[in-house]
Short mmCIF file of C-alpha atoms and ligand atoms in Angstrom, two decimals:
data_model
loop_
_atom_site.label_atom_id
_atom_site.label_comp_id
_atom_site.label_asym_id
_atom_site.label_seq_id
_atom_site.Cartn_x
_atom_site.Cartn_y
_atom_site.Cartn_z
CA UNK A 1 108.28 246.02 -33.77
CA UNK A 2 110.86 248.69 -32.94
CA UNK A 3 113.48 248.28 -35.66
CA UNK A 4 115.95 250.58 -33.94
CA UNK A 5 115.94 248.50 -30.74
CA UNK A 6 116.49 245.34 -32.79
CA UNK A 7 119.35 246.89 -34.77
CA UNK A 8 121.03 248.14 -31.60
CA UNK A 9 120.81 244.75 -29.89
CA UNK A 10 122.31 243.03 -32.94
CA UNK A 11 125.12 245.61 -33.04
CA UNK A 12 125.97 244.90 -29.39
CA UNK A 13 125.84 241.13 -29.91
CA UNK A 14 128.32 241.08 -32.78
CA UNK A 15 130.57 243.92 -31.63
CA UNK A 16 134.28 243.21 -32.26
CA UNK A 17 136.11 241.36 -30.77
CA UNK A 18 133.31 239.54 -29.01
CA UNK A 19 131.07 236.56 -29.54
CA UNK A 20 128.20 234.84 -27.75
CA UNK A 21 128.46 232.08 -25.15
CA UNK A 22 125.76 229.40 -25.31
CA UNK A 23 125.01 227.80 -21.94
CA UNK A 24 121.43 226.94 -22.83
CA UNK A 25 121.59 223.15 -22.80
CA UNK A 26 118.19 221.65 -22.07
CA UNK A 27 117.82 219.60 -18.87
CA UNK A 28 118.35 216.33 -20.72
CA UNK A 29 121.41 217.53 -22.67
CA UNK A 30 122.97 219.08 -19.57
CA UNK A 31 122.29 215.94 -17.54
CA UNK A 32 123.80 213.71 -20.23
CA UNK A 33 127.01 215.79 -20.16
CA UNK A 34 127.07 215.68 -16.36
CA UNK A 35 126.49 211.91 -16.26
CA UNK A 36 129.40 211.29 -18.64
CA UNK A 37 131.71 213.07 -16.19
CA UNK A 38 130.22 211.55 -13.05
CA UNK A 39 128.50 214.75 -11.85
CA UNK A 40 125.14 214.22 -10.16
CA UNK A 41 122.22 215.43 -12.24
CA UNK A 42 120.40 217.57 -9.67
CA UNK A 43 119.00 221.06 -10.08
CA UNK A 44 121.48 222.27 -7.45
CA UNK A 45 124.45 220.87 -9.39
CA UNK A 46 123.23 222.57 -12.57
CA UNK A 47 122.82 225.81 -10.61
CA UNK A 48 126.34 225.53 -9.18
CA UNK A 49 127.81 224.93 -12.61
CA UNK A 50 125.94 227.78 -14.19
CA UNK A 51 126.92 230.10 -11.33
CA UNK A 52 130.54 229.33 -12.19
CA UNK A 53 129.87 230.21 -15.84
CA UNK A 54 127.91 233.39 -15.15
CA UNK A 55 130.32 234.81 -12.56
CA UNK A 56 133.60 234.16 -14.42
CA UNK A 57 135.71 237.31 -13.90
CA UNK A 58 136.42 239.45 -16.96
CA UNK A 59 134.66 237.17 -19.42
CA UNK A 60 132.72 240.24 -20.61
CA UNK A 61 135.86 241.38 -22.45
CA UNK A 62 135.28 238.53 -24.89
CA UNK A 63 131.58 237.74 -24.64
CA UNK A 64 128.73 240.04 -25.64
CA UNK A 65 125.88 237.89 -24.41
CA UNK A 66 124.94 234.58 -22.80
CA UNK A 67 122.22 232.30 -24.12
CA UNK A 68 120.60 230.67 -21.12
CA UNK A 69 117.82 228.17 -20.43
CA UNK A 70 114.41 228.48 -18.81
CA UNK A 71 115.72 226.95 -15.57
CA UNK A 72 118.81 229.19 -15.51
CA UNK A 73 117.05 232.50 -16.08
CA UNK A 74 115.28 231.95 -12.73
CA UNK A 75 118.34 230.88 -10.75
CA UNK A 76 120.45 232.79 -8.25
CA UNK A 77 123.97 232.58 -6.87
CA UNK A 78 124.57 230.96 -3.50
CA UNK A 79 124.56 234.47 -2.01
CA UNK A 80 121.14 235.23 -3.53
CA UNK A 81 121.95 237.36 -6.58
CA UNK A 82 119.92 236.74 -9.74
CA UNK A 83 122.06 235.39 -12.58
CA UNK A 84 120.31 237.89 -14.85
CA UNK A 85 121.42 240.81 -12.65
CA UNK A 86 125.02 239.62 -12.78
CA UNK A 87 124.99 239.41 -16.57
CA UNK A 88 123.41 242.87 -16.83
CA UNK A 89 125.93 244.39 -14.44
CA UNK A 90 128.73 243.01 -16.59
CA UNK A 91 127.11 244.73 -19.59
CA UNK A 92 126.19 241.52 -21.36
CA UNK A 93 122.99 240.71 -23.24
CA UNK A 94 120.68 238.00 -21.94
CA UNK A 95 119.45 235.47 -24.47
CA UNK A 96 116.98 232.68 -23.91
CA UNK A 97 116.51 229.37 -25.69
CA UNK A 98 112.82 229.16 -26.50
CA UNK A 99 112.45 226.10 -28.70
CA UNK A 100 111.23 222.96 -27.01
CA UNK A 101 113.28 220.33 -28.76
CA UNK A 102 113.07 217.95 -31.69
CA UNK A 103 110.21 215.77 -32.92
CA UNK A 104 110.32 213.11 -35.66
CA UNK A 105 109.13 214.36 -39.04
CA UNK A 106 106.36 211.87 -39.99
CA UNK A 107 107.25 209.47 -42.83
CA UNK A 108 110.78 210.88 -43.07
CA UNK A 109 113.09 208.53 -41.18
CA UNK A 110 116.00 210.33 -39.53
CA UNK A 111 114.51 213.80 -39.99
CA UNK A 112 113.23 216.11 -37.26
CA UNK A 113 111.38 219.32 -36.82
CA UNK A 114 111.56 221.63 -33.81
CA UNK A 115 108.54 222.30 -31.60
CA UNK A 116 107.66 225.12 -29.21
CA UNK A 117 105.57 227.76 -31.00
CA UNK A 118 102.54 227.24 -28.74
CA UNK A 119 102.43 229.92 -26.07
CA UNK A 120 105.66 231.48 -27.36
CA UNK A 121 104.41 235.09 -27.34
CA UNK A 122 103.40 234.74 -23.69
CA UNK A 123 106.70 233.14 -22.69
CA UNK A 124 108.62 235.90 -24.43
CA UNK A 125 106.71 238.51 -22.47
CA UNK A 126 107.89 236.92 -19.22
CA UNK A 127 111.50 236.53 -20.42
CA UNK A 128 111.60 240.14 -21.57
CA UNK A 129 110.44 241.24 -18.12
CA UNK A 130 113.32 239.19 -16.70
CA UNK A 131 115.82 241.10 -18.86
CA UNK A 132 116.14 239.04 -22.05
CA UNK A 133 116.98 241.00 -25.19
CA UNK A 134 117.36 238.08 -27.56
CA UNK A 135 116.19 234.52 -28.08
CA UNK A 136 117.37 231.34 -29.78
CA UNK A 137 115.68 228.59 -31.76
CA UNK A 138 117.56 225.65 -33.24
CA UNK A 139 116.53 223.29 -36.03
CA UNK A 140 118.72 220.44 -37.26
CA UNK A 141 119.46 218.71 -40.55
CA UNK A 142 121.46 215.53 -40.82
CA UNK A 143 123.30 214.66 -43.99
CA UNK A 144 122.88 211.14 -45.36
CA UNK A 145 122.07 209.64 -48.74
CA UNK A 146 118.41 210.70 -48.51
CA UNK A 147 118.53 213.61 -46.08
CA UNK A 148 117.87 216.42 -45.58
CA UNK A 149 114.76 216.52 -47.73
CA UNK A 150 113.40 219.82 -49.05
CA UNK A 151 110.24 219.09 -47.07
CA UNK A 152 112.22 218.94 -43.82
CA UNK A 153 114.02 222.18 -44.62
CA UNK A 154 110.80 223.95 -45.65
CA UNK A 155 108.94 222.76 -42.55
CA UNK A 156 111.68 223.99 -40.23
CA UNK A 157 112.26 227.22 -42.17
CA UNK A 158 108.59 228.11 -41.80
CA UNK A 159 108.76 227.41 -38.07
CA UNK A 160 111.92 229.54 -37.76
CA UNK A 161 110.19 232.36 -39.64
CA UNK A 162 107.14 232.27 -37.33
CA UNK A 163 109.39 232.23 -34.26
CA UNK A 164 111.48 235.13 -35.61
CA UNK A 165 108.40 237.22 -36.39
CA UNK A 166 106.96 236.59 -32.91
CA UNK A 167 110.28 237.61 -31.27
CA UNK A 168 110.59 240.78 -33.32
CA UNK A 169 107.02 241.83 -32.49
CA UNK A 170 108.28 241.95 -28.87
CA UNK A 171 111.55 243.72 -29.81
CA UNK A 172 113.62 240.63 -29.02
CA UNK A 173 116.33 239.69 -31.52
CA UNK A 174 115.81 236.15 -32.79
CA UNK A 175 118.88 234.00 -33.25
CA UNK A 176 117.86 231.85 -36.20
CA UNK A 177 119.78 228.58 -36.03
CA UNK A 178 119.43 226.06 -38.86
CA UNK A 179 122.21 223.60 -37.97
CA UNK A 180 123.62 221.14 -40.49
CA UNK A 181 124.93 218.38 -38.25
CA UNK A 182 128.59 217.37 -38.26
CA UNK A 183 127.82 213.68 -37.76
CA UNK A 184 128.44 211.51 -40.81
CA UNK A 185 131.12 210.80 -43.38
CA UNK A 186 130.03 213.33 -46.01
CA UNK A 187 132.43 215.52 -47.95
CA UNK A 188 132.79 219.27 -47.53
CA UNK A 189 131.29 219.68 -51.01
CA UNK A 190 128.15 217.82 -49.91
CA UNK A 191 127.94 220.04 -46.82
CA UNK A 192 128.22 223.11 -49.08
CA UNK A 193 125.36 221.88 -51.27
CA UNK A 194 123.10 221.20 -48.27
CA UNK A 195 124.01 224.50 -46.55
CA UNK A 196 123.29 226.48 -49.72
CA UNK A 197 119.89 224.82 -50.17
CA UNK A 198 119.16 225.35 -46.47
CA UNK A 199 119.83 229.11 -46.80
CA UNK A 200 117.79 229.41 -50.00
CA UNK A 201 114.73 227.83 -48.40
CA UNK A 202 115.23 229.67 -45.09
CA UNK A 203 115.33 233.16 -46.58
CA UNK A 204 112.27 232.54 -48.78
CA UNK A 205 110.30 231.73 -45.61
CA UNK A 206 111.78 234.59 -43.53
CA UNK A 207 110.76 237.04 -46.25
CA UNK A 208 107.30 235.49 -46.54
CA UNK A 209 106.71 236.21 -42.85
CA UNK A 210 108.14 239.76 -43.15
CA UNK A 211 111.01 239.09 -40.79
CA UNK A 212 113.19 242.22 -40.49
CA UNK A 213 116.55 240.83 -41.59
CA UNK A 214 118.81 243.52 -40.04
CA UNK A 215 117.18 242.53 -36.73
CA UNK A 216 118.15 238.85 -36.74
CA UNK A 217 121.35 236.96 -36.02
CA UNK A 218 121.90 233.89 -38.20
CA UNK A 219 123.58 231.12 -36.23
CA UNK A 220 125.00 228.62 -38.64
CA UNK A 221 127.24 225.62 -38.89
CA UNK A 222 130.42 225.93 -40.93
CA UNK A 223 130.79 224.30 -44.33
CA UNK A 224 132.89 221.38 -43.14
CA UNK A 225 133.53 217.68 -43.83
CA UNK A 226 131.57 215.16 -41.76
CA UNK A 227 133.13 214.10 -38.47
CA UNK A 228 133.82 210.60 -39.81
CA UNK A 229 134.87 211.59 -43.32
CA UNK A 230 138.05 209.85 -44.46
CA UNK A 231 139.90 212.88 -45.71
CA UNK A 232 138.68 215.91 -43.79
CA UNK A 233 139.22 219.29 -45.44
CA UNK A 234 141.68 221.70 -43.74
CA UNK A 235 140.77 225.00 -42.05
CA UNK A 236 141.63 227.10 -45.12
CA UNK A 237 139.18 225.16 -47.28
CA UNK A 238 136.49 225.30 -44.57
CA UNK A 239 136.99 229.06 -44.36
CA UNK A 240 136.90 229.61 -48.11
CA UNK A 241 133.76 227.54 -48.68
CA UNK A 242 131.95 228.82 -45.58
CA UNK A 243 132.46 232.46 -46.55
CA UNK A 244 131.55 231.70 -50.19
CA UNK A 245 128.33 229.99 -49.11
CA UNK A 246 127.35 232.90 -46.83
CA UNK A 247 128.20 235.56 -49.41
CA UNK A 248 126.28 233.79 -52.15
CA UNK A 249 123.20 232.71 -50.23
CA UNK A 250 122.65 235.01 -47.25
CA UNK A 251 121.14 238.45 -47.94
CA UNK A 252 123.53 241.24 -47.02
CA UNK A 253 120.89 242.95 -44.85
CA UNK A 254 121.09 240.15 -42.28
CA UNK A 255 122.28 241.87 -39.10
CA UNK A 256 124.76 239.35 -37.77
CA UNK A 257 126.20 235.92 -38.53
CA UNK A 258 127.68 233.64 -35.85
CA UNK A 259 128.80 230.02 -35.76
CA UNK A 260 127.97 227.11 -33.50
CA UNK A 261 130.76 224.67 -32.67
CA UNK A 262 128.55 221.63 -33.24
CA UNK A 263 130.90 219.02 -31.77
CA UNK A 264 134.11 220.26 -33.41
CA UNK A 265 137.14 219.83 -31.17
CA UNK A 266 137.82 222.84 -28.92
CA UNK A 267 141.01 223.79 -30.75
CA UNK A 268 139.53 222.92 -34.15
CA UNK A 269 136.67 225.39 -33.57
CA UNK A 270 139.16 228.18 -32.74
CA UNK A 271 141.39 227.45 -35.71
CA UNK A 272 138.49 227.27 -38.16
CA UNK A 273 137.05 230.57 -36.91
CA UNK A 274 140.48 232.18 -37.14
CA UNK A 275 140.83 231.05 -40.77
CA UNK A 276 137.34 232.35 -41.57
CA UNK A 277 138.09 235.72 -39.99
CA UNK A 278 141.13 236.22 -42.17
CA UNK A 279 138.88 236.33 -45.25
CA UNK A 280 136.92 239.34 -46.41
CA UNK A 281 133.21 239.06 -45.70
CA UNK A 282 130.10 241.21 -45.36
CA UNK A 283 129.75 240.61 -41.60
CA UNK A 284 131.94 240.36 -38.49
CA UNK A 285 131.71 236.58 -38.49
CA UNK A 286 132.04 235.46 -34.90
CA UNK A 287 131.22 232.61 -32.52
CA UNK A 288 128.23 231.53 -30.53
CA UNK A 289 129.84 228.43 -29.12
CA UNK A 290 128.64 226.16 -26.37
CA UNK A 291 130.80 223.07 -26.02
CA UNK A 292 133.97 224.51 -27.59
CA UNK A 293 134.13 227.13 -24.82
CA UNK A 294 132.66 225.20 -21.90
CA UNK A 295 134.40 221.82 -22.32
CA UNK A 296 137.70 222.52 -20.48
CA UNK A 297 135.92 224.25 -17.60
CA UNK A 298 133.31 221.52 -17.23
CA UNK A 299 135.92 218.75 -17.22
CA UNK A 300 138.04 220.58 -14.66
CA UNK A 301 135.06 221.28 -12.40
CA UNK A 302 133.96 217.63 -12.62
CA UNK A 303 137.39 216.56 -11.31
CA UNK A 304 137.83 219.35 -8.73
CA UNK A 305 134.42 220.77 -7.75
CA UNK A 306 136.06 222.97 -5.10
CA UNK A 307 138.33 224.69 -7.59
CA UNK A 308 135.87 227.18 -9.08
CA UNK A 309 138.62 229.68 -9.87
CA UNK A 310 140.59 227.11 -11.87
CA UNK A 311 137.53 226.17 -13.94
CA UNK A 312 136.68 229.83 -14.53
CA UNK A 313 140.22 230.52 -15.74
CA UNK A 314 139.84 227.77 -18.34
CA UNK A 315 136.47 229.16 -19.42
CA UNK A 316 137.81 232.69 -19.84
CA UNK A 317 140.91 231.42 -21.68
CA UNK A 318 138.69 229.59 -24.19
CA UNK A 319 136.51 232.70 -24.60
CA UNK A 320 139.64 234.80 -25.13
CA UNK A 321 141.05 232.41 -27.76
CA UNK A 322 137.80 232.53 -29.69
CA UNK A 323 137.63 236.31 -29.36
CA UNK A 324 141.14 236.53 -30.89
CA UNK A 325 140.05 234.09 -33.62
CA UNK A 326 137.00 236.23 -34.43
CA UNK A 327 139.37 238.98 -35.55
CA UNK A 328 141.89 236.60 -37.15
CA UNK A 329 144.49 237.08 -34.43
CA UNK A 330 144.72 233.63 -32.85
CA UNK A 331 148.36 232.51 -33.07
P1 LIG B 401 127.67 224.09 -29.62
O1 LIG B 401 128.66 225.18 -29.90
O2 LIG B 401 128.06 223.18 -28.51
O3 LIG B 401 127.24 223.39 -30.88
O4 LIG B 401 126.38 224.81 -29.05
C1 LIG B 401 125.88 225.90 -29.66
C2 LIG B 401 124.43 225.91 -29.55
O5 LIG B 401 123.86 226.84 -29.02
C3 LIG B 401 123.66 224.80 -30.13
O6 LIG B 401 122.31 225.15 -30.22
#
């Protein structure tokens, strides 16, 4: 492990006023989003869409790196340029999703663990040769009366720690993503409790596996009321409790902290990040959004597939809004 390389990559990923764009939807997730909008679910359509995302002019002012998917890292533009070369030319980091999705946790209804450790070191070698400098692995916890269990959080934390250690051995920065899902009617206080326990268990495991904390990026959900909660807490409360939870439960040596949008509305995700950024914290807290940045562009492209420029303008506008929010300057 070269700690200096890891530190430098983290510094570039969370440089102000930028954030990360996630376009790493698996085939099934991408196809589901396409189907909803009446787009055909072919490899060529996915390539076309991702070409639009990768070639958006000037997006590099707001985005430090793209997280892409195994299919996308091998794809080219219509004129034959590798997507990876385009990202590199624009000075952006290339990230790769390396987990292989969710599996039911035996005897724990509603709980999942994330698979994909088999062959990971070999896959990383190939991705690194293709230009990747960071990777991503997501685990999920849903809040209900009986979940998440400590067993589920410990199982996933151990997997995240093994993944992170394997990435760092190859000088790739691991994005460590333990997502507390937004679905449900839980209160913000309940989300705080679960997030705090999640961090406690996570950092015990990361330390056990000697993960170099300045060389990781923690990708987390915000401390937020459930999507179907009756009386959802406002942005100021989300910001206060999110920053409190991070300050109290995340070691200060952690290199970077970014947020997922997790199904928040596009504007909601910007406003919440803006409120968070106004508070004092130990990190430049920024975004690593997927849906909250892609949604307007995807919808526009679904309606007018010829109007690539129009869709790209919407993408860049969303990236810009979130960049402003990451330094507390949105509106
Ligand atoms: P969302 O912002 O759409 O939640 O996606 C971020 C991500 O990378 C989820 O793993």
